């Protein structure tokens, strides 16, 4: 499901990245759990797709609203990008929905919403 959500976002929406978020995504993809499930070549293709299709931002507004301080970088990126939605499976982010007018949705909910309101 997360792959379908990223393909939908690539086609219709905007990927926003910051250096901090990019670093975390790369680190997560290198964890043993992903290394067992996804080949190194495919993990690199995922990173390349994200990086090449993203609009890069350098967040300046710092927030401390997330109960997991490491996840504040996603909120900061969303603010810098003027995002309307954050797509995440992280419960520390999901519990904030809605946050400052932003939707915070699981990938399945994001896809369902997209199916209900096709562009």
PDB file of C-alpha atoms in Angstrom:
ATOM      1  CA  UNK A   1       0.000   0.000   0.000  1.00  0.00           C
ATOM      2  CA  UNK A   2       2.734   2.599   0.761  1.00  0.00           C
ATOM      3  CA  UNK A   3       4.217   2.042  -2.717  1.00  0.00           C
ATOM      4  CA  UNK A   4       0.825   2.711  -4.345  1.00  0.00           C
ATOM      5  CA  UNK A   5       0.529   5.874  -2.276  1.00  0.00           C
ATOM      6  CA  UNK A   6       3.962   7.081  -3.403  1.00  0.00           C
ATOM      7  CA  UNK A   7       3.098   6.348  -7.052  1.00  0.00           C
ATOM      8  CA  UNK A   8      -0.154   8.287  -6.695  1.00  0.00           C
ATOM      9  CA  UNK A   9       1.661  11.191  -5.065  1.00  0.00           C
ATOM     10  CA  UNK A  10       4.290  11.151  -7.798  1.00  0.00           C
ATOM     11  CA  UNK A  11       1.603  11.348 -10.468  1.00  0.00           C
ATOM     12  CA  UNK A  12      -0.801  13.843  -8.924  1.00  0.00           C
ATOM     13  CA  UNK A  13       0.692  15.526  -5.900  1.00  0.00           C
ATOM     14  CA  UNK A  14       3.982  16.924  -4.737  1.00  0.00           C
ATOM     15  CA  UNK A  15       6.801  15.199  -2.898  1.00  0.00           C
ATOM     16  CA  UNK A  16       8.396  17.624  -0.497  1.00  0.00           C
ATOM     17  CA  UNK A  17      11.814  16.853   0.939  1.00  0.00           C
ATOM     18  CA  UNK A  18      14.283  18.497   3.238  1.00  0.00           C
ATOM     19  CA  UNK A  19      17.826  17.365   3.932  1.00  0.00           C
ATOM     20  CA  UNK A  20      16.768  16.113   7.380  1.00  0.00           C
ATOM     21  CA  UNK A  21      13.853  14.061   6.063  1.00  0.00           C
ATOM     22  CA  UNK A  22      15.959  12.667   3.200  1.00  0.00           C
ATOM     23  CA  UNK A  23      18.617  11.529   5.670  1.00  0.00           C
ATOM     24  CA  UNK A  24      16.060   9.748   7.833  1.00  0.00           C
ATOM     25  CA  UNK A  25      14.413   8.019   4.876  1.00  0.00           C
ATOM     26  CA  UNK A  26      17.806   6.752   3.691  1.00  0.00           C
ATOM     27  CA  UNK A  27      18.636   5.497   7.196  1.00  0.00           C
ATOM     28  CA  UNK A  28      15.287   3.727   7.552  1.00  0.00           C
ATOM     29  CA  UNK A  29      15.672   2.021   4.185  1.00  0.00           C
ATOM     30  CA  UNK A  30      19.079   0.712   5.316  1.00  0.00           C
ATOM     31  CA  UNK A  31      17.654  -0.958   8.426  1.00  0.00           C
ATOM     32  CA  UNK A  32      17.874  -4.768   8.483  1.00  0.00           C
ATOM     33  CA  UNK A  33      14.090  -5.138   8.247  1.00  0.00           C
ATOM     34  CA  UNK A  34      14.049  -3.392   4.868  1.00  0.00           C
ATOM     35  CA  UNK A  35      17.301  -4.948   3.700  1.00  0.00           C
ATOM     36  CA  UNK A  36      15.703  -8.391   4.080  1.00  0.00           C
ATOM     37  CA  UNK A  37      12.544  -7.421   2.223  1.00  0.00           C
ATOM     38  CA  UNK A  38      13.823  -5.046  -0.463  1.00  0.00           C
ATOM     39  CA  UNK A  39      16.976  -5.404  -2.521  1.00  0.00           C
ATOM     40  CA  UNK A  40      19.662  -2.740  -2.319  1.00  0.00           C
ATOM     41  CA  UNK A  41      19.033  -1.849  -5.959  1.00  0.00           C
ATOM     42  CA  UNK A  42      15.331  -1.319  -5.346  1.00  0.00           C
ATOM     43  CA  UNK A  43      15.992   0.713  -2.178  1.00  0.00           C
ATOM     44  CA  UNK A  44      18.312   2.965  -4.194  1.00  0.00           C
ATOM     45  CA  UNK A  45      15.673   3.307  -6.932  1.00  0.00           C
ATOM     46  CA  UNK A  46      13.128   4.363  -4.291  1.00  0.00           C
ATOM     47  CA  UNK A  47      15.524   6.999  -2.979  1.00  0.00           C
ATOM     48  CA  UNK A  48      16.351   8.186  -6.494  1.00  0.00           C
ATOM     49  CA  UNK A  49      12.654   8.462  -7.368  1.00  0.00           C
ATOM     50  CA  UNK A  50      11.957  10.474  -4.227  1.00  0.00           C
ATOM     51  CA  UNK A  51      14.967  12.731  -4.635  1.00  0.00           C
ATOM     52  CA  UNK A  52      14.499  13.358  -8.349  1.00  0.00           C
ATOM     53  CA  UNK A  53      10.782  14.049  -8.133  1.00  0.00           C
ATOM     54  CA  UNK A  54      10.813  16.074  -4.936  1.00  0.00           C
ATOM     55  CA  UNK A  55      10.643  19.771  -4.431  1.00  0.00           C
ATOM     56  CA  UNK A  56      13.290  20.566  -1.846  1.00  0.00           C
ATOM     57  CA  UNK A  57      12.688  22.891   1.075  1.00  0.00           C
ATOM     58  CA  UNK A  58      14.819  24.261   3.871  1.00  0.00           C
ATOM     59  CA  UNK A  59      12.407  24.619   6.801  1.00  0.00           C
ATOM     60  CA  UNK A  60      13.001  27.660   8.959  1.00  0.00           C
ATOM     61  CA  UNK A  61      10.075  27.438  11.383  1.00  0.00           C
ATOM     62  CA  UNK A  62      10.810  25.025  14.220  1.00  0.00           C
ATOM     63  CA  UNK A  63       7.964  23.206  15.942  1.00  0.00           C
ATOM     64  CA  UNK A  64       7.777  21.002  19.018  1.00  0.00           C
ATOM     65  CA  UNK A  65       4.231  19.682  18.680  1.00  0.00           C
ATOM     66  CA  UNK A  66       4.986  15.986  18.136  1.00  0.00           C
ATOM     67  CA  UNK A  67       5.321  13.709  21.155  1.00  0.00           C
ATOM     68  CA  UNK A  68       8.320  12.120  19.367  1.00  0.00           C
ATOM     69  CA  UNK A  69      10.698  15.031  18.898  1.00  0.00           C
ATOM     70  CA  UNK A  70      12.420  13.253  15.982  1.00  0.00           C
ATOM     71  CA  UNK A  71       9.193  13.555  13.970  1.00  0.00           C
ATOM     72  CA  UNK A  72       8.944  17.330  14.235  1.00  0.00           C
ATOM     73  CA  UNK A  73      11.065  17.525  11.064  1.00  0.00           C
ATOM     74  CA  UNK A  74       8.065  16.238   9.066  1.00  0.00           C
ATOM     75  CA  UNK A  75       5.805  18.925  10.485  1.00  0.00           C
ATOM     76  CA  UNK A  76       8.431  21.572   9.769  1.00  0.00           C
ATOM     77  CA  UNK A  77       8.760  20.343   6.191  1.00  0.00           C
ATOM     78  CA  UNK A  78       4.996  20.384   5.713  1.00  0.00           C
ATOM     79  CA  UNK A  79       4.862  23.995   6.893  1.00  0.00           C
ATOM     80  CA  UNK A  80       7.751  25.038   4.644  1.00  0.00           C
ATOM     81  CA  UNK A  81       6.107  23.316   1.664  1.00  0.00           C
ATOM     82  CA  UNK A  82       2.659  24.707   2.363  1.00  0.00           C
ATOM     83  CA  UNK A  83       1.412  21.116   2.335  1.00  0.00           C
ATOM     84  CA  UNK A  84      -2.199  20.117   2.789  1.00  0.00           C
ATOM     85  CA  UNK A  85      -1.485  16.494   3.701  1.00  0.00           C
ATOM     86  CA  UNK A  86       1.212  14.414   5.354  1.00  0.00           C
ATOM     87  CA  UNK A  87       1.082  10.718   4.454  1.00  0.00           C
ATOM     88  CA  UNK A  88       2.555   8.561   7.199  1.00  0.00           C
ATOM     89  CA  UNK A  89       2.157   5.355   9.119  1.00  0.00           C
ATOM     90  CA  UNK A  90       3.797   6.861  12.204  1.00  0.00           C
ATOM     91  CA  UNK A  91       1.372   6.913  15.125  1.00  0.00           C
ATOM     92  CA  UNK A  92       3.193   9.862  16.705  1.00  0.00           C
ATOM     93  CA  UNK A  93       2.249  11.942  13.660  1.00  0.00           C
ATOM     94  CA  UNK A  94      -1.161  10.381  13.030  1.00  0.00           C
ATOM     95  CA  UNK A  95      -2.380  11.271  16.522  1.00  0.00           C
ATOM     96  CA  UNK A  96      -1.987  14.958  15.617  1.00  0.00           C
ATOM     97  CA  UNK A  97      -4.566  14.780  12.773  1.00  0.00           C
ATOM     98  CA  UNK A  98      -5.617  17.375  11.904  1.00  0.00           C
ATOM     99  CA  UNK A  99      -2.642  19.571  12.684  1.00  0.00           C
ATOM    100  CA  UNK A 100      -2.717  23.294  11.877  1.00  0.00           C
ATOM    101  CA  UNK A 101      -5.197  22.570   9.105  1.00  0.00           C
ATOM    102  CA  UNK A 102      -3.113  19.734   7.632  1.00  0.00           C
ATOM    103  CA  UNK A 103      -4.432  16.253   7.177  1.00  0.00           C
ATOM    104  CA  UNK A 104      -2.180  13.491   8.493  1.00  0.00           C
ATOM    105  CA  UNK A 105      -3.255  10.267   6.811  1.00  0.00           C
ATOM    106  CA  UNK A 106      -2.164   6.669   6.587  1.00  0.00           C
ATOM    107  CA  UNK A 107      -1.284   5.614   3.018  1.00  0.00           C
ATOM    108  CA  UNK A 108      -4.537   3.613   2.702  1.00  0.00           C
ATOM    109  CA  UNK A 109      -6.644   6.613   3.745  1.00  0.00           C
ATOM    110  CA  UNK A 110      -4.714   8.829   1.335  1.00  0.00           C
ATOM    111  CA  UNK A 111      -5.450   6.422  -1.523  1.00  0.00           C
ATOM    112  CA  UNK A 112      -9.101   6.105  -0.517  1.00  0.00           C
ATOM    113  CA  UNK A 113      -9.426   9.879  -0.510  1.00  0.00           C
ATOM    114  CA  UNK A 114      -7.783  10.010  -3.928  1.00  0.00           C
ATOM    115  CA  UNK A 115     -10.228   7.421  -5.273  1.00  0.00           C
ATOM    116  CA  UNK A 116     -13.162   9.440  -3.919  1.00  0.00           C
ATOM    117  CA  UNK A 117     -11.884  12.687  -5.433  1.00  0.00           C
ATOM    118  CA  UNK A 118     -10.023  11.830  -8.642  1.00  0.00           C
ATOM    119  CA  UNK A 119      -8.330  14.737 -10.372  1.00  0.00           C
TER     120      UNK A 119
END
